[in-house]
Amino acid sequence: MAILARNHTPVLTRASLPGNPEDRQARYIEAAVRGFLITSIYLPNGNPQPGPKFNYKLAWFERLIAHAAELMATGAPVVLAGDYNVVPTPDDIYPTRSLIQPESRQAFARLLAQGWTDAMRKLCPDGPLWTFWDYKYERWPKDKGMRLDHFLLSPKISDRLVEGGVDRWVRGR
């Protein structure tokens, strides 16, 4: 995991998610960049489910929700960015019944309820907005994607959001 900034060196403030000192998986980093706090998140995918990997995902998500509440309470401009491995709503996936995890969706909704703004959904409130296409079953050429990657913004930074998007051409390479 990394956080890069143009013409500035990020200052690492945290190299792991708090709440479980035994957790050695590199899934969370946090850095100060020009007055903002930026995170890079790789939330566990939890497969297969049910099972211990899915239980780990949900426990990790609870730790993220707790830490995000602490960050929100500071009032600082914060971006929680990364691969959440969560499809928040039916609009965030091609028509299917698979890949839907109600528990993950509920956790994501609780995170948003703290006051975070879903940046891409704010910019594109309607329609599909895919960030991932599985290469199996011809999902890429059929544009059967899903939105697993998210940028959540604290109120201090949400007002500054002007533009964003998904560079599909990069994924196509």
PDB file of C-alpha atoms in Angstrom:
ATOM      1  CA  MET A   1       0.000   0.000   0.000  1.00  0.00           C
ATOM      2  CA  ALA A   2       1.123   3.518  -0.695  1.00  0.00           C
ATOM      3  CA  ILE A   3      -0.008   7.118  -0.640  1.00  0.00           C
ATOM      4  CA  LEU A   4       1.510   9.378  -3.265  1.00  0.00           C
ATOM      5  CA  ALA A   5       1.203  13.148  -3.566  1.00  0.00           C
ATOM      6  CA  ARG A   6       2.303  15.408  -6.377  1.00  0.00           C
ATOM      7  CA  ASN A   7       5.126  17.761  -5.322  1.00  0.00           C
ATOM      8  CA  HIS A   8       4.811  16.789  -1.665  1.00  0.00           C
ATOM      9  CA  THR A   9       6.076  14.031   0.593  1.00  0.00           C
ATOM     10  CA  PRO A  10       3.285  12.378   2.607  1.00  0.00           C
ATOM     11  CA  VAL A  11       3.970  12.025   6.320  1.00  0.00           C
ATOM     12  CA  LEU A  12       2.951   8.577   7.540  1.00  0.00           C
ATOM     13  CA  THR A  13       0.749   8.927  10.637  1.00  0.00           C
ATOM     14  CA  ARG A  14      -0.488   5.334  10.989  1.00  0.00           C
ATOM     15  CA  ALA A  15       0.618   2.045   9.417  1.00  0.00           C
ATOM     16  CA  SER A  16      -2.217  -0.169  10.610  1.00  0.00           C
ATOM     17  CA  LEU A  17      -5.816   0.015  11.706  1.00  0.00           C
ATOM     18  CA  PRO A  18      -6.109   0.338  15.488  1.00  0.00           C
ATOM     19  CA  GLY A  19      -8.145  -2.006  17.621  1.00  0.00           C
ATOM     20  CA  ASN A  20      -6.344  -5.338  17.245  1.00  0.00           C
ATOM     21  CA  PRO A  21      -2.612  -5.371  18.031  1.00  0.00           C
ATOM     22  CA  GLU A  22      -2.429  -9.005  16.846  1.00  0.00           C
ATOM     23  CA  ASP A  23      -3.564  -8.058  13.319  1.00  0.00           C
ATOM     24  CA  ARG A  24      -0.499  -8.069  11.076  1.00  0.00           C
ATOM     25  CA  GLN A  25      -2.261  -7.710   7.726  1.00  0.00           C
ATOM     26  CA  ALA A  26      -1.195  -4.594   5.804  1.00  0.00           C
ATOM     27  CA  ARG A  27      -4.620  -3.233   4.966  1.00  0.00           C
ATOM     28  CA  TYR A  28      -4.580   0.367   6.224  1.00  0.00           C
ATOM     29  CA  ILE A  29      -2.215   3.303   6.115  1.00  0.00           C
ATOM     30  CA  GLU A  30      -2.766   6.950   6.902  1.00  0.00           C
ATOM     31  CA  ALA A  31      -0.706   9.987   5.945  1.00  0.00           C
ATOM     32  CA  ALA A  32      -0.811  13.744   6.310  1.00  0.00           C
ATOM     33  CA  VAL A  33      -0.556  15.513   2.963  1.00  0.00           C
ATOM     34  CA  ARG A  34      -0.669  19.310   2.770  1.00  0.00           C
ATOM     35  CA  GLY A  35      -3.139  19.743   5.628  1.00  0.00           C
ATOM     36  CA  PHE A  36      -5.292  16.723   4.784  1.00  0.00           C
ATOM     37  CA  LEU A  37      -5.355  13.253   6.240  1.00  0.00           C
ATOM     38  CA  ILE A  38      -5.476  10.599   3.515  1.00  0.00           C
ATOM     39  CA  THR A  39      -6.004   6.892   4.106  1.00  0.00           C
ATOM     40  CA  SER A  40      -5.427   3.913   1.868  1.00  0.00           C
ATOM     41  CA  ILE A  41      -7.743   1.016   2.696  1.00  0.00           C
ATOM     42  CA  TYR A  42      -7.874  -2.553   1.478  1.00  0.00           C
ATOM     43  CA  LEU A  43     -10.783  -4.092   3.332  1.00  0.00           C
ATOM     44  CA  PRO A  44     -10.757  -7.919   3.338  1.00  0.00           C
ATOM     45  CA  ASN A  45     -13.023  -9.482   0.708  1.00  0.00           C
ATOM     46  CA  GLY A  46     -14.277 -12.106   3.155  1.00  0.00           C
ATOM     47  CA  ASN A  47     -14.514 -14.997   0.711  1.00  0.00           C
ATOM     48  CA  PRO A  48     -15.662 -17.630   1.072  1.00  0.00           C
ATOM     49  CA  GLN A  49     -18.707 -16.855   3.138  1.00  0.00           C
ATOM     50  CA  PRO A  50     -19.883 -17.808   5.602  1.00  0.00           C
ATOM     51  CA  GLY A  51     -16.703 -18.656   7.391  1.00  0.00           C
ATOM     52  CA  PRO A  52     -13.698 -17.300   9.283  1.00  0.00           C
ATOM     53  CA  LYS A  53     -12.572 -15.012   6.438  1.00  0.00           C
ATOM     54  CA  PHE A  54     -15.990 -13.355   6.282  1.00  0.00           C
ATOM     55  CA  ASN A  55     -16.034 -13.019  10.078  1.00  0.00           C
ATOM     56  CA  TYR A  56     -12.598 -11.363   9.865  1.00  0.00           C
ATOM     57  CA  LYS A  57     -13.927  -8.953   7.225  1.00  0.00           C
ATOM     58  CA  LEU A  58     -16.833  -7.899   9.432  1.00  0.00           C
ATOM     59  CA  ALA A  59     -14.605  -7.515  12.517  1.00  0.00           C
ATOM     60  CA  TRP A  60     -12.111  -5.459  10.499  1.00  0.00           C
ATOM     61  CA  PHE A  61     -14.973  -3.309   9.208  1.00  0.00           C
ATOM     62  CA  GLU A  62     -16.126  -2.658  12.790  1.00  0.00           C
ATOM     63  CA  ARG A  63     -12.617  -1.490  13.677  1.00  0.00           C
ATOM     64  CA  LEU A  64     -12.645   0.815  10.638  1.00  0.00           C
ATOM     65  CA  ILE A  65     -16.013   2.270  11.665  1.00  0.00           C
ATOM     66  CA  ALA A  66     -14.686   2.958  15.178  1.00  0.00           C
ATOM     67  CA  HIS A  67     -11.507   4.598  13.886  1.00  0.00           C
ATOM     68  CA  ALA A  68     -13.423   6.611  11.281  1.00  0.00           C
ATOM     69  CA  ALA A  69     -15.642   7.984  14.060  1.00  0.00           C
ATOM     70  CA  GLU A  70     -12.523   9.161  15.881  1.00  0.00           C
ATOM     71  CA  LEU A  71     -11.203  10.822  12.720  1.00  0.00           C
ATOM     72  CA  MET A  72     -14.572  12.483  12.100  1.00  0.00           C
ATOM     73  CA  ALA A  73     -14.610  13.806  15.666  1.00  0.00           C
ATOM     74  CA  THR A  74     -11.356  15.690  15.062  1.00  0.00           C
ATOM     75  CA  GLY A  75     -13.029  17.915  12.477  1.00  0.00           C
ATOM     76  CA  ALA A  76      -9.986  17.564  10.222  1.00  0.00           C
ATOM     77  CA  PRO A  77     -10.230  17.231   6.442  1.00  0.00           C
ATOM     78  CA  VAL A  78     -10.031  13.468   5.875  1.00  0.00           C
ATOM     79  CA  VAL A  79     -10.293  11.183   2.841  1.00  0.00           C
ATOM     80  CA  LEU A  80     -10.981   7.495   3.470  1.00  0.00           C
ATOM     81  CA  ALA A  81      -9.910   6.037   0.121  1.00  0.00           C
ATOM     82  CA  GLY A  82      -9.558   2.507  -1.049  1.00  0.00           C
ATOM     83  CA  ASP A  83     -10.913  -0.869  -1.972  1.00  0.00           C
ATOM     84  CA  TYR A  84     -13.701  -1.565   0.493  1.00  0.00           C
ATOM     85  CA  ASN A  85     -14.792  -4.800  -1.187  1.00  0.00           C
ATOM     86  CA  VAL A  86     -18.366  -3.611  -0.654  1.00  0.00           C
ATOM     87  CA  VAL A  87     -21.105  -3.055  -3.213  1.00  0.00           C
ATOM     88  CA  PRO A  88     -23.168  -0.503  -1.227  1.00  0.00           C
ATOM     89  CA  THR A  89     -26.414  -0.523  -3.234  1.00  0.00           C
ATOM     90  CA  PRO A  90     -28.061  -2.349  -6.143  1.00  0.00           C
ATOM     91  CA  ASP A  91     -27.044   0.606  -8.367  1.00  0.00           C
ATOM     92  CA  ASP A  92     -23.413  -0.294  -7.705  1.00  0.00           C
ATOM     93  CA  ILE A  93     -23.440  -3.658  -9.489  1.00  0.00           C
ATOM     94  CA  TYR A  94     -24.702  -5.128 -12.721  1.00  0.00           C
ATOM     95  CA  PRO A  95     -28.038  -6.951 -12.356  1.00  0.00           C
ATOM     96  CA  THR A  96     -27.252 -10.085 -10.329  1.00  0.00           C
ATOM     97  CA  ARG A  97     -28.134 -11.785  -7.084  1.00  0.00           C
ATOM     98  CA  SER A  98     -24.619 -12.941  -6.354  1.00  0.00           C
ATOM     99  CA  LEU A  99     -21.865 -10.881  -4.724  1.00  0.00           C
ATOM    100  CA  ILE A 100     -24.330  -9.196  -2.403  1.00  0.00           C
ATOM    101  CA  GLN A 101     -23.351  -9.172   1.260  1.00  0.00           C
ATOM    102  CA  PRO A 102     -26.088  -7.586   3.390  1.00  0.00           C
ATOM    103  CA  GLU A 103     -23.827  -7.421   6.461  1.00  0.00           C
ATOM    104  CA  SER A 104     -21.139  -5.529   4.521  1.00  0.00           C
ATOM    105  CA  ARG A 105     -23.715  -3.156   3.057  1.00  0.00           C
ATOM    106  CA  GLN A 106     -25.081  -2.448   6.521  1.00  0.00           C
ATOM    107  CA  ALA A 107     -21.583  -1.743   7.854  1.00  0.00           C
ATOM    108  CA  PHE A 108     -20.877   0.617   4.935  1.00  0.00           C
ATOM    109  CA  ALA A 109     -24.184   2.418   5.582  1.00  0.00           C
ATOM    110  CA  ARG A 110     -23.240   2.850   9.252  1.00  0.00           C
ATOM    111  CA  LEU A 111     -19.890   4.290   8.204  1.00  0.00           C
ATOM    112  CA  LEU A 112     -21.580   6.803   5.879  1.00  0.00           C
ATOM    113  CA  ALA A 113     -24.059   7.709   8.623  1.00  0.00           C
ATOM    114  CA  GLN A 114     -21.180   9.195  10.618  1.00  0.00           C
ATOM    115  CA  GLY A 115     -21.273  12.102   8.148  1.00  0.00           C
ATOM    116  CA  TRP A 116     -18.934  10.898   5.385  1.00  0.00           C
ATOM    117  CA  THR A 117     -19.697  11.878   1.790  1.00  0.00           C
ATOM    118  CA  ASP A 118     -19.433   9.197  -0.885  1.00  0.00           C
ATOM    119  CA  ALA A 119     -17.484  11.320  -3.381  1.00  0.00           C
ATOM    120  CA  MET A 120     -18.266   9.454  -6.573  1.00  0.00           C
ATOM    121  CA  ARG A 121     -21.943   9.030  -5.762  1.00  0.00           C
ATOM    122  CA  LYS A 122     -22.148  12.757  -5.022  1.00  0.00           C
ATOM    123  CA  LEU A 123     -20.674  13.518  -8.454  1.00  0.00           C
ATOM    124  CA  CYS A 124     -22.649  10.811 -10.272  1.00  0.00           C
ATOM    125  CA  PRO A 125     -25.863  10.230  -8.323  1.00  0.00           C
ATOM    126  CA  ASP A 126     -27.527   8.106 -11.013  1.00  0.00           C
ATOM    127  CA  GLY A 127     -26.596   5.123 -13.055  1.00  0.00           C
ATOM    128  CA  PRO A 128     -23.766   2.677 -13.066  1.00  0.00           C
ATOM    129  CA  LEU A 129     -20.331   3.718 -11.889  1.00  0.00           C
ATOM    130  CA  TRP A 130     -18.081   0.692 -12.004  1.00  0.00           C
ATOM    131  CA  THR A 131     -14.589   0.494 -10.514  1.00  0.00           C
ATOM    132  CA  PHE A 132     -14.078  -3.256 -11.001  1.00  0.00           C
ATOM    133  CA  TRP A 133     -14.878  -5.819 -13.684  1.00  0.00           C
ATOM    134  CA  ASP A 134     -14.259  -9.495 -13.126  1.00  0.00           C
ATOM    135  CA  TYR A 135     -12.453 -10.954 -16.113  1.00  0.00           C
ATOM    136  CA  LYS A 136     -14.330 -14.240 -15.816  1.00  0.00           C
ATOM    137  CA  TYR A 137     -17.527 -14.910 -17.730  1.00  0.00           C
ATOM    138  CA  GLU A 138     -16.885 -12.023 -20.187  1.00  0.00           C
ATOM    139  CA  ARG A 139     -17.966  -9.416 -17.641  1.00  0.00           C
ATOM    140  CA  TRP A 140     -15.480  -6.858 -18.993  1.00  0.00           C
ATOM    141  CA  PRO A 141     -16.721  -6.791 -22.612  1.00  0.00           C
ATOM    142  CA  LYS A 142     -20.340  -6.968 -21.440  1.00  0.00           C
ATOM    143  CA  ASP A 143     -19.743  -4.052 -19.018  1.00  0.00           C
ATOM    144  CA  LYS A 144     -20.965  -6.085 -16.049  1.00  0.00           C
ATOM    145  CA  GLY A 145     -19.041  -4.244 -13.387  1.00  0.00           C
ATOM    146  CA  MET A 146     -19.380  -3.225  -9.794  1.00  0.00           C
ATOM    147  CA  ARG A 147     -18.288  -0.415  -7.510  1.00  0.00           C
ATOM    148  CA  LEU A 148     -15.964  -1.737  -4.808  1.00  0.00           C
ATOM    149  CA  ASP A 149     -13.626   1.254  -4.492  1.00  0.00           C
ATOM    150  CA  HIS A 150     -14.732   4.346  -2.618  1.00  0.00           C
ATOM    151  CA  PHE A 151     -13.575   7.803  -1.591  1.00  0.00           C
ATOM    152  CA  LEU A 152     -15.325   8.960   1.565  1.00  0.00           C
ATOM    153  CA  LEU A 153     -14.872  12.607   2.479  1.00  0.00           C
ATOM    154  CA  SER A 154     -15.240  14.348   5.816  1.00  0.00           C
ATOM    155  CA  PRO A 155     -17.385  17.513   5.841  1.00  0.00           C
ATOM    156  CA  LYS A 156     -14.332  19.828   5.782  1.00  0.00           C
ATOM    157  CA  ILE A 157     -13.213  18.432   2.451  1.00  0.00           C
ATOM    158  CA  SER A 158     -16.552  17.461   0.899  1.00  0.00           C
ATOM    159  CA  ASP A 159     -17.318  21.060  -0.100  1.00  0.00           C
ATOM    160  CA  ARG A 160     -14.112  21.183  -2.134  1.00  0.00           C
ATOM    161  CA  LEU A 161     -15.060  18.221  -4.341  1.00  0.00           C
ATOM    162  CA  VAL A 162     -15.255  19.393  -7.950  1.00  0.00           C
ATOM    163  CA  GLU A 163     -14.506  16.491 -10.251  1.00  0.00           C
ATOM    164  CA  GLY A 164     -13.779  12.769 -10.280  1.00  0.00           C
ATOM    165  CA  GLY A 165     -14.289   9.671 -12.332  1.00  0.00           C
ATOM    166  CA  VAL A 166     -13.172   6.178 -13.197  1.00  0.00           C
ATOM    167  CA  ASP A 167     -10.489   5.772 -15.844  1.00  0.00           C
ATOM    168  CA  ARG A 168     -11.890   2.636 -17.433  1.00  0.00           C
ATOM    169  CA  TRP A 169      -9.217   2.632 -20.124  1.00  0.00           C
ATOM    170  CA  VAL A 170      -6.557   1.975 -17.482  1.00  0.00           C
ATOM    171  CA  ARG A 171      -8.435  -1.058 -16.226  1.00  0.00           C
ATOM    172  CA  GLY A 172      -8.750  -2.278 -19.811  1.00  0.00           C
ATOM    173  CA  ARG A 173      -5.020  -2.603 -20.154  1.00  0.00           C
TER     174      ARG A 173
END
